[in-house]
Short mmCIF file of C-alpha atoms in Angstrom, two decimals:
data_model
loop_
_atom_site.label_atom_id
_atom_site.label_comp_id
_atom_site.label_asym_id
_atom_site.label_seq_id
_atom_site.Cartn_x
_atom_site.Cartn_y
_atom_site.Cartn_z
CA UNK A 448 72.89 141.03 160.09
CA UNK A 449 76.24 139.15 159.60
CA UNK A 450 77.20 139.64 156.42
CA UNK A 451 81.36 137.60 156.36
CA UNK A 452 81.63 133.93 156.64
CA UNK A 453 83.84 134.64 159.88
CA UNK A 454 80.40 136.60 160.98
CA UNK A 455 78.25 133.46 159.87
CA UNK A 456 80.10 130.68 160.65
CA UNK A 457 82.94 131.55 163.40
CA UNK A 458 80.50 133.66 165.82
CA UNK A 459 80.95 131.51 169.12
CA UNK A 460 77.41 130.78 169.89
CA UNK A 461 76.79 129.57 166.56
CA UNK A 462 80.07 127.56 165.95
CA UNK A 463 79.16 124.29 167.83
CA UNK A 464 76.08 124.32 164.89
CA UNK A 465 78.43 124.70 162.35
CA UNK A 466 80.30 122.39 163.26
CA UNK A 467 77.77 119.77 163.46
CA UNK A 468 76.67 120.53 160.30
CA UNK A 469 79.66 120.45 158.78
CA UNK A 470 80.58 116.95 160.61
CA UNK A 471 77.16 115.85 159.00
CA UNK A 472 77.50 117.39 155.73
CA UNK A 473 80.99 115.39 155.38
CA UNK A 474 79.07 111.68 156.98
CA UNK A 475 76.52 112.52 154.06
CA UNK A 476 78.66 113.09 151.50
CA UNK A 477 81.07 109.60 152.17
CA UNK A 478 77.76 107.77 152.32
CA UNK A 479 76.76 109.10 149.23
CA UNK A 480 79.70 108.04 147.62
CA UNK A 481 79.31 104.78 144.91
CA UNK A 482 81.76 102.42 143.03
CA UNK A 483 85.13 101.73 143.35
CA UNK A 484 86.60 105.22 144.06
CA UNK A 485 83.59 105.46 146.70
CA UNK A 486 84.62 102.31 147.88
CA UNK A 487 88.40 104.22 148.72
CA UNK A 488 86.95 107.14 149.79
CA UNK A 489 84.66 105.08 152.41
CA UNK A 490 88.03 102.59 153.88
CA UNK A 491 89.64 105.75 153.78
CA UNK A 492 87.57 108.03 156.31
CA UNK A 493 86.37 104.45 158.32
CA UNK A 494 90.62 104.27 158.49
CA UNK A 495 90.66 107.93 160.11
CA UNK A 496 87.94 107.56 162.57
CA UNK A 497 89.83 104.36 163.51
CA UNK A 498 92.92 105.75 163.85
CA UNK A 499 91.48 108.82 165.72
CA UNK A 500 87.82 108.49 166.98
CA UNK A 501 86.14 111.77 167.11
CA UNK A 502 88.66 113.17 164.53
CA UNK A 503 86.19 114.80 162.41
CA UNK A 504 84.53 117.36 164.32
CA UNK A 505 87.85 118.13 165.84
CA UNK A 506 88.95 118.26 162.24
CA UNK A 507 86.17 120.40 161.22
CA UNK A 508 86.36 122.81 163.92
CA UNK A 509 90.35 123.21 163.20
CA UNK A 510 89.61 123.84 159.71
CA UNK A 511 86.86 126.06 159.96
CA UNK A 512 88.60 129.15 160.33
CA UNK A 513 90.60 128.82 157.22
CA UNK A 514 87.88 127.40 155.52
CA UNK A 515 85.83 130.29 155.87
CA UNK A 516 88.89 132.83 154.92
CA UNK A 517 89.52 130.19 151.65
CA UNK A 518 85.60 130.85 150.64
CA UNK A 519 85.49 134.79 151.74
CA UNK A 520 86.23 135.85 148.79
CA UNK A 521 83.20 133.74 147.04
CA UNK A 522 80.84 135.03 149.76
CA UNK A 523 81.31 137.92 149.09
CA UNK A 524 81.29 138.31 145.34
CA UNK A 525 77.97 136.04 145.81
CA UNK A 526 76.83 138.97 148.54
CA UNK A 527 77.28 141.46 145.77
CA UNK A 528 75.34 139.86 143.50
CA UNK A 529 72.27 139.44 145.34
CA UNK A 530 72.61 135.94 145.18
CA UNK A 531 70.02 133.30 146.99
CA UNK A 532 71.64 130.17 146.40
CA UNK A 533 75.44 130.08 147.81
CA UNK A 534 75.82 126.34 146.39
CA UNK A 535 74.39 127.20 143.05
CA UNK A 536 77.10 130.15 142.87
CA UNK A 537 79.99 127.51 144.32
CA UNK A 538 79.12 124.97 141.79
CA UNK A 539 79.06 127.56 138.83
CA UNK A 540 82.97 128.22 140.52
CA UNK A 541 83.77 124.48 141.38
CA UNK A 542 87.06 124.53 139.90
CA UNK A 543 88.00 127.88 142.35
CA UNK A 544 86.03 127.14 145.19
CA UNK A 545 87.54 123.10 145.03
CA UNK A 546 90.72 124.37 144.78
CA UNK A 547 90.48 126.98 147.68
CA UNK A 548 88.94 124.74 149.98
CA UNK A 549 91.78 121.59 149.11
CA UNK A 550 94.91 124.15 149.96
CA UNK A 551 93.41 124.00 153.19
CA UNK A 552 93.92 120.79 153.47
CA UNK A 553 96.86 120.11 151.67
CA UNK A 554 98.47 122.44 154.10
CA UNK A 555 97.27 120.88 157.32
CA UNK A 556 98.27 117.63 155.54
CA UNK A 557 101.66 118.97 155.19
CA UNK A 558 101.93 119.78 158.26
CA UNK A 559 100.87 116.80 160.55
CA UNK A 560 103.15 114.62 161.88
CA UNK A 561 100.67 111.74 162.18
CA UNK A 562 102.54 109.65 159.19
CA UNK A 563 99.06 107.74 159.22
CA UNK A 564 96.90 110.80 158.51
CA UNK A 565 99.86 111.61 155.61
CA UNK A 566 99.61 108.52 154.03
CA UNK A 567 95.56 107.92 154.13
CA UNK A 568 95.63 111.65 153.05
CA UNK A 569 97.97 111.08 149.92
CA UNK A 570 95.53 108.13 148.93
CA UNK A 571 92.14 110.30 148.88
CA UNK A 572 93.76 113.38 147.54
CA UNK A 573 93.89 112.44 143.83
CA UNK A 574 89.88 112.42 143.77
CA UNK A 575 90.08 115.15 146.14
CA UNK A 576 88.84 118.02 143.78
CA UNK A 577 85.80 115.60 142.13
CA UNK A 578 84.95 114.97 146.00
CA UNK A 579 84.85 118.36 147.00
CA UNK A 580 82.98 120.01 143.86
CA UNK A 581 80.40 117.54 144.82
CA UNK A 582 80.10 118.78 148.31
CA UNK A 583 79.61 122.45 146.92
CA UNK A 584 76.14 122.52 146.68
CA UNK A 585 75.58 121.17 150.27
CA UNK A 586 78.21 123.50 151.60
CA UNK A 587 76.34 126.35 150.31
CA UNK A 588 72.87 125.17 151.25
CA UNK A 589 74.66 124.81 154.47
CA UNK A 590 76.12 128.43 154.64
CA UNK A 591 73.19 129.96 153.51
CA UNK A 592 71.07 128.50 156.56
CA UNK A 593 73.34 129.62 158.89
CA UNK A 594 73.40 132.92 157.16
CA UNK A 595 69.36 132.76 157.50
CA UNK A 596 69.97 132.76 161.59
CA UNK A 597 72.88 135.53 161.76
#
């Protein structure tokens, strides 16, 4: 039984899943979005796909790896404790587990030279933790099925 995220979640037969989930998780979560900072949020990722169709599993699947090394160290605390609900445990650790997962992506964001990725990057980022705290619970949900199959 896998028992690491990079077990779970980068094992090749099971990473095209993952990935699809993940792509879904992140449709879901835009689309759940309301108001005006929903309203951003929504241009925002319709202006990525524009710019890039297909950018968000590619995205994904580039991320995953660090993704999975940011939230190791959750996993496994949550391992220890016995724990049956990952995204309960993440969302009793938003602040941690939000700020793990956005170094990720303030890295790669750093990093690109795609000035358009930069800039629509720079306009979601200051909702960026309140976006991704709301994700935890799906995220976990998520985990913990693919945990269910490793």
């Amino acid at each position: 039984m896998a028992t690491t995220l990079k077990e779970i979640l980068l094992d090749s037969s099971r990473r095209p899943s993952v990935v699809t989930d993940l792509e879904g998780l992140v449709d879901a979560e835009v689309s759940d979005k309301g108001g005006v900072s929903g309203a951003v949020v929504k241009t925002g990722f319709a202006a990525v796909k524009k710019i890039k169709p297909g950018i968000i599993p590619s995205a994904v699947d580039s991320l995953l790896d660090d993704f999975a090394l940011a939230l190791e160290p959750f996993y496994g605390a949550y391992r220890a404790q016995g724990g049956n609900d990952f995204g309960a445990y993440l969302t009793g650790r938003s602040d941690e587990a939000s700020d793990a997962l956005l170094s990720v992506t303030d890295s790669r964001a750093e990093r690109s030279s795609r000035d358009s990725i930069k800039k629509v990057y720079s306009k979601l980022r200051p909702n960026g933790k309140k976006n991704v705290a709301e994700a935890l619970p799906r995220l976990g949900q998520l985990i913990d099925k693919h945990a269910a199959t490793a």
